[in-house]
Amino acid sequence: MSENEIGAGGRIEMAIRTIAMPKDTNPSGDVFGGWLMSQMDLAGGSAAMTRAKGRIATVAVEGMVFHLPVHVGDELSCYAKLIRVGRSSLAYHITAYVRRREGREHVKVTEATFTYVAIGEDRRPRSVPPE
């Protein structure tokens, strides 16, 4: 990952790192896109929960683009960048990179924007607190 890929403005944070395992494959033996999307949602949800200081719920995923496949044994790293704060919502651009099993280079495999809503104890939307 390079500074150009991070982009100007806004802080990007490492949100999750895991290894793609055989159980994460579809019947054809490829890593399932749904598994990758769930890892990205976990990454964004973790960042959103920290920023919202409490419970959140995923309400939208926009622009999911799969650039390259993920293979069993790849180390997946997801990065979260806060791009928008609304009254009760937070939008994060999540970018996923892999380091191939025996390589050193990290390559971008997918990206999307995930939107979360802060949820109160009554399970209804609440205001996102100031930073």
mmCIF file of C-alpha atoms in Angstrom:
data_model
loop_
_atom_site.group_PDB
_atom_site.id
_atom_site.type_symbol
_atom_site.label_atom_id
_atom_site.label_comp_id
_atom_site.label_asym_id
_atom_site.label_seq_id
_atom_site.Cartn_x
_atom_site.Cartn_y
_atom_site.Cartn_z
ATOM 1 C CA MET A 1 0.000 0.000 0.000
ATOM 2 C CA SER A 2 1.338 3.425 -0.883
ATOM 3 C CA GLU A 3 0.604 6.950 0.330
ATOM 4 C CA ASN A 4 -1.197 7.614 -2.986
ATOM 5 C CA GLU A 5 -3.588 4.741 -2.330
ATOM 6 C CA ILE A 6 -4.389 6.082 1.139
ATOM 7 C CA GLY A 7 -5.251 9.473 -0.307
ATOM 8 C CA ALA A 8 -5.022 12.971 1.063
ATOM 9 C CA GLY A 9 -6.962 13.999 4.142
ATOM 10 C CA GLY A 10 -8.595 11.723 6.643
ATOM 11 C CA ARG A 11 -6.973 9.092 8.771
ATOM 12 C CA ILE A 12 -6.802 5.517 7.612
ATOM 13 C CA GLU A 13 -6.542 2.750 10.180
ATOM 14 C CA MET A 14 -5.695 -0.918 10.073
ATOM 15 C CA ALA A 15 -8.959 -2.483 11.181
ATOM 16 C CA ILE A 16 -8.576 -6.250 10.779
ATOM 17 C CA ARG A 17 -6.069 -8.863 9.628
ATOM 18 C CA THR A 18 -6.798 -12.542 8.987
ATOM 19 C CA ILE A 19 -5.762 -15.505 6.829
ATOM 20 C CA ALA A 20 -8.018 -16.975 4.131
ATOM 21 C CA MET A 21 -8.557 -20.649 4.966
ATOM 22 C CA PRO A 22 -9.969 -23.614 3.014
ATOM 23 C CA LYS A 23 -13.291 -23.288 4.899
ATOM 24 C CA ASP A 24 -13.693 -19.818 3.312
ATOM 25 C CA THR A 25 -13.980 -21.178 -0.239
ATOM 26 C CA ASN A 26 -16.952 -21.709 -2.502
ATOM 27 C CA PRO A 27 -17.675 -25.085 -4.184
ATOM 28 C CA SER A 28 -15.186 -24.217 -6.950
ATOM 29 C CA GLY A 29 -12.353 -23.795 -4.434
ATOM 30 C CA ASP A 30 -12.098 -19.996 -4.721
ATOM 31 C CA VAL A 31 -12.332 -17.745 -1.671
ATOM 32 C CA PHE A 32 -15.998 -16.774 -1.439
ATOM 33 C CA GLY A 33 -16.783 -13.106 -2.135
ATOM 34 C CA GLY A 34 -19.268 -13.129 0.743
ATOM 35 C CA TRP A 35 -16.482 -14.086 3.159
ATOM 36 C CA LEU A 36 -14.388 -11.174 1.938
ATOM 37 C CA MET A 37 -17.320 -8.787 2.261
ATOM 38 C CA SER A 38 -18.000 -10.004 5.815
ATOM 39 C CA GLN A 39 -14.360 -9.362 6.794
ATOM 40 C CA MET A 40 -14.652 -5.839 5.411
ATOM 41 C CA ASP A 41 -17.897 -5.310 7.351
ATOM 42 C CA LEU A 42 -16.219 -6.513 10.547
ATOM 43 C CA ALA A 43 -13.369 -4.074 9.923
ATOM 44 C CA GLY A 44 -15.647 -1.110 9.256
ATOM 45 C CA GLY A 45 -17.977 -2.072 12.093
ATOM 46 C CA SER A 46 -15.092 -2.123 14.549
ATOM 47 C CA ALA A 47 -13.966 1.350 13.466
ATOM 48 C CA ALA A 48 -17.545 2.680 13.501
ATOM 49 C CA MET A 49 -18.282 1.255 16.963
ATOM 50 C CA THR A 50 -15.176 2.964 18.338
ATOM 51 C CA ARG A 51 -16.069 6.316 16.726
ATOM 52 C CA ALA A 52 -19.778 6.064 17.682
ATOM 53 C CA LYS A 53 -18.842 5.039 21.229
ATOM 54 C CA GLY A 54 -21.334 2.191 21.255
ATOM 55 C CA ARG A 55 -23.504 -0.124 19.267
ATOM 56 C CA ILE A 56 -23.844 0.293 15.505
ATOM 57 C CA ALA A 57 -25.665 -1.460 12.672
ATOM 58 C CA THR A 58 -24.655 -1.814 9.028
ATOM 59 C CA VAL A 59 -27.259 -0.150 6.807
ATOM 60 C CA ALA A 60 -25.640 0.007 3.363
ATOM 61 C CA VAL A 61 -22.754 -1.159 1.212
ATOM 62 C CA GLU A 62 -21.976 0.842 -1.908
ATOM 63 C CA GLY A 63 -19.625 0.327 -4.797
ATOM 64 C CA MET A 64 -18.285 -3.124 -3.936
ATOM 65 C CA VAL A 65 -15.564 -3.800 -6.499
ATOM 66 C CA PHE A 66 -13.560 -7.022 -6.643
ATOM 67 C CA HIS A 67 -10.214 -6.163 -8.292
ATOM 68 C CA LEU A 68 -8.331 -9.444 -7.774
ATOM 69 C CA PRO A 69 -9.091 -12.865 -6.277
ATOM 70 C CA VAL A 70 -8.127 -13.919 -2.759
ATOM 71 C CA HIS A 71 -6.495 -17.338 -2.455
ATOM 72 C CA VAL A 72 -6.359 -19.798 0.415
ATOM 73 C CA GLY A 73 -3.364 -18.847 2.559
ATOM 74 C CA ASP A 74 -3.407 -15.154 1.627
ATOM 75 C CA GLU A 75 -3.086 -12.726 4.537
ATOM 76 C CA LEU A 76 -5.992 -10.291 4.262
ATOM 77 C CA SER A 77 -5.680 -6.790 5.745
ATOM 78 C CA CYS A 78 -8.617 -4.381 5.786
ATOM 79 C CA TYR A 79 -8.175 -0.650 6.232
ATOM 80 C CA ALA A 80 -10.948 1.760 7.243
ATOM 81 C CA LYS A 81 -11.128 5.452 6.381
ATOM 82 C CA LEU A 82 -13.932 7.595 7.817
ATOM 83 C CA ILE A 83 -15.360 9.606 4.929
ATOM 84 C CA ARG A 84 -18.644 10.971 6.308
ATOM 85 C CA VAL A 85 -20.336 11.617 9.645
ATOM 86 C CA GLY A 86 -24.054 12.355 9.710
ATOM 87 C CA ARG A 87 -26.413 12.906 12.623
ATOM 88 C CA SER A 88 -26.659 9.187 13.354
ATOM 89 C CA SER A 89 -24.580 7.647 10.573
ATOM 90 C CA LEU A 90 -20.940 7.005 9.748
ATOM 91 C CA ALA A 91 -19.589 6.072 6.321
ATOM 92 C CA TYR A 92 -16.265 4.277 5.962
ATOM 93 C CA HIS A 93 -14.354 3.454 2.808
ATOM 94 C CA ILE A 94 -12.933 -0.025 3.392
ATOM 95 C CA THR A 95 -10.006 -1.201 1.303
ATOM 96 C CA ALA A 96 -8.792 -4.795 1.411
ATOM 97 C CA TYR A 97 -5.268 -5.884 0.553
ATOM 98 C CA VAL A 98 -3.654 -9.300 0.520
ATOM 99 C CA ARG A 99 -0.125 -10.477 0.976
ATOM 100 C CA ARG A 100 0.204 -13.631 -1.049
ATOM 101 C CA ARG A 101 1.309 -16.691 0.886
ATOM 102 C CA GLU A 102 5.041 -16.439 0.319
ATOM 103 C CA GLY A 103 5.290 -12.877 -0.932
ATOM 104 C CA ARG A 104 5.994 -9.534 0.656
ATOM 105 C CA GLU A 105 4.018 -7.194 -1.587
ATOM 106 C CA HIS A 106 0.488 -6.157 -0.595
ATOM 107 C CA VAL A 107 -2.015 -5.929 -3.468
ATOM 108 C CA LYS A 108 -5.451 -4.328 -3.389
ATOM 109 C CA VAL A 109 -8.175 -6.936 -3.909
ATOM 110 C CA THR A 110 -11.394 -5.060 -3.186
ATOM 111 C CA GLU A 111 -12.941 -1.890 -1.819
ATOM 112 C CA ALA A 112 -16.362 -0.514 -0.917
ATOM 113 C CA THR A 113 -18.098 2.110 1.186
ATOM 114 C CA PHE A 114 -19.966 0.812 4.240
ATOM 115 C CA THR A 115 -22.516 2.946 6.095
ATOM 116 C CA TYR A 116 -23.341 2.328 9.757
ATOM 117 C CA VAL A 117 -25.951 3.833 12.061
ATOM 118 C CA ALA A 118 -25.343 4.418 15.771
ATOM 119 C CA ILE A 119 -27.910 2.476 17.817
ATOM 120 C CA GLY A 120 -29.104 3.307 21.322
ATOM 121 C CA GLU A 121 -30.138 0.977 24.140
ATOM 122 C CA ASP A 122 -33.695 1.156 22.783
ATOM 123 C CA ARG A 123 -32.335 -0.259 19.482
ATOM 124 C CA ARG A 124 -33.257 2.942 17.653
ATOM 125 C CA PRO A 125 -30.898 5.346 15.875
ATOM 126 C CA ARG A 126 -29.069 7.769 18.162
ATOM 127 C CA SER A 127 -26.802 10.737 17.527
ATOM 128 C CA VAL A 128 -23.125 10.123 16.853
ATOM 129 C CA PRO A 129 -21.249 11.845 19.680
ATOM 130 C CA PRO A 130 -18.680 14.517 18.859
ATOM 131 C CA GLU A 131 -15.130 13.258 18.575
#
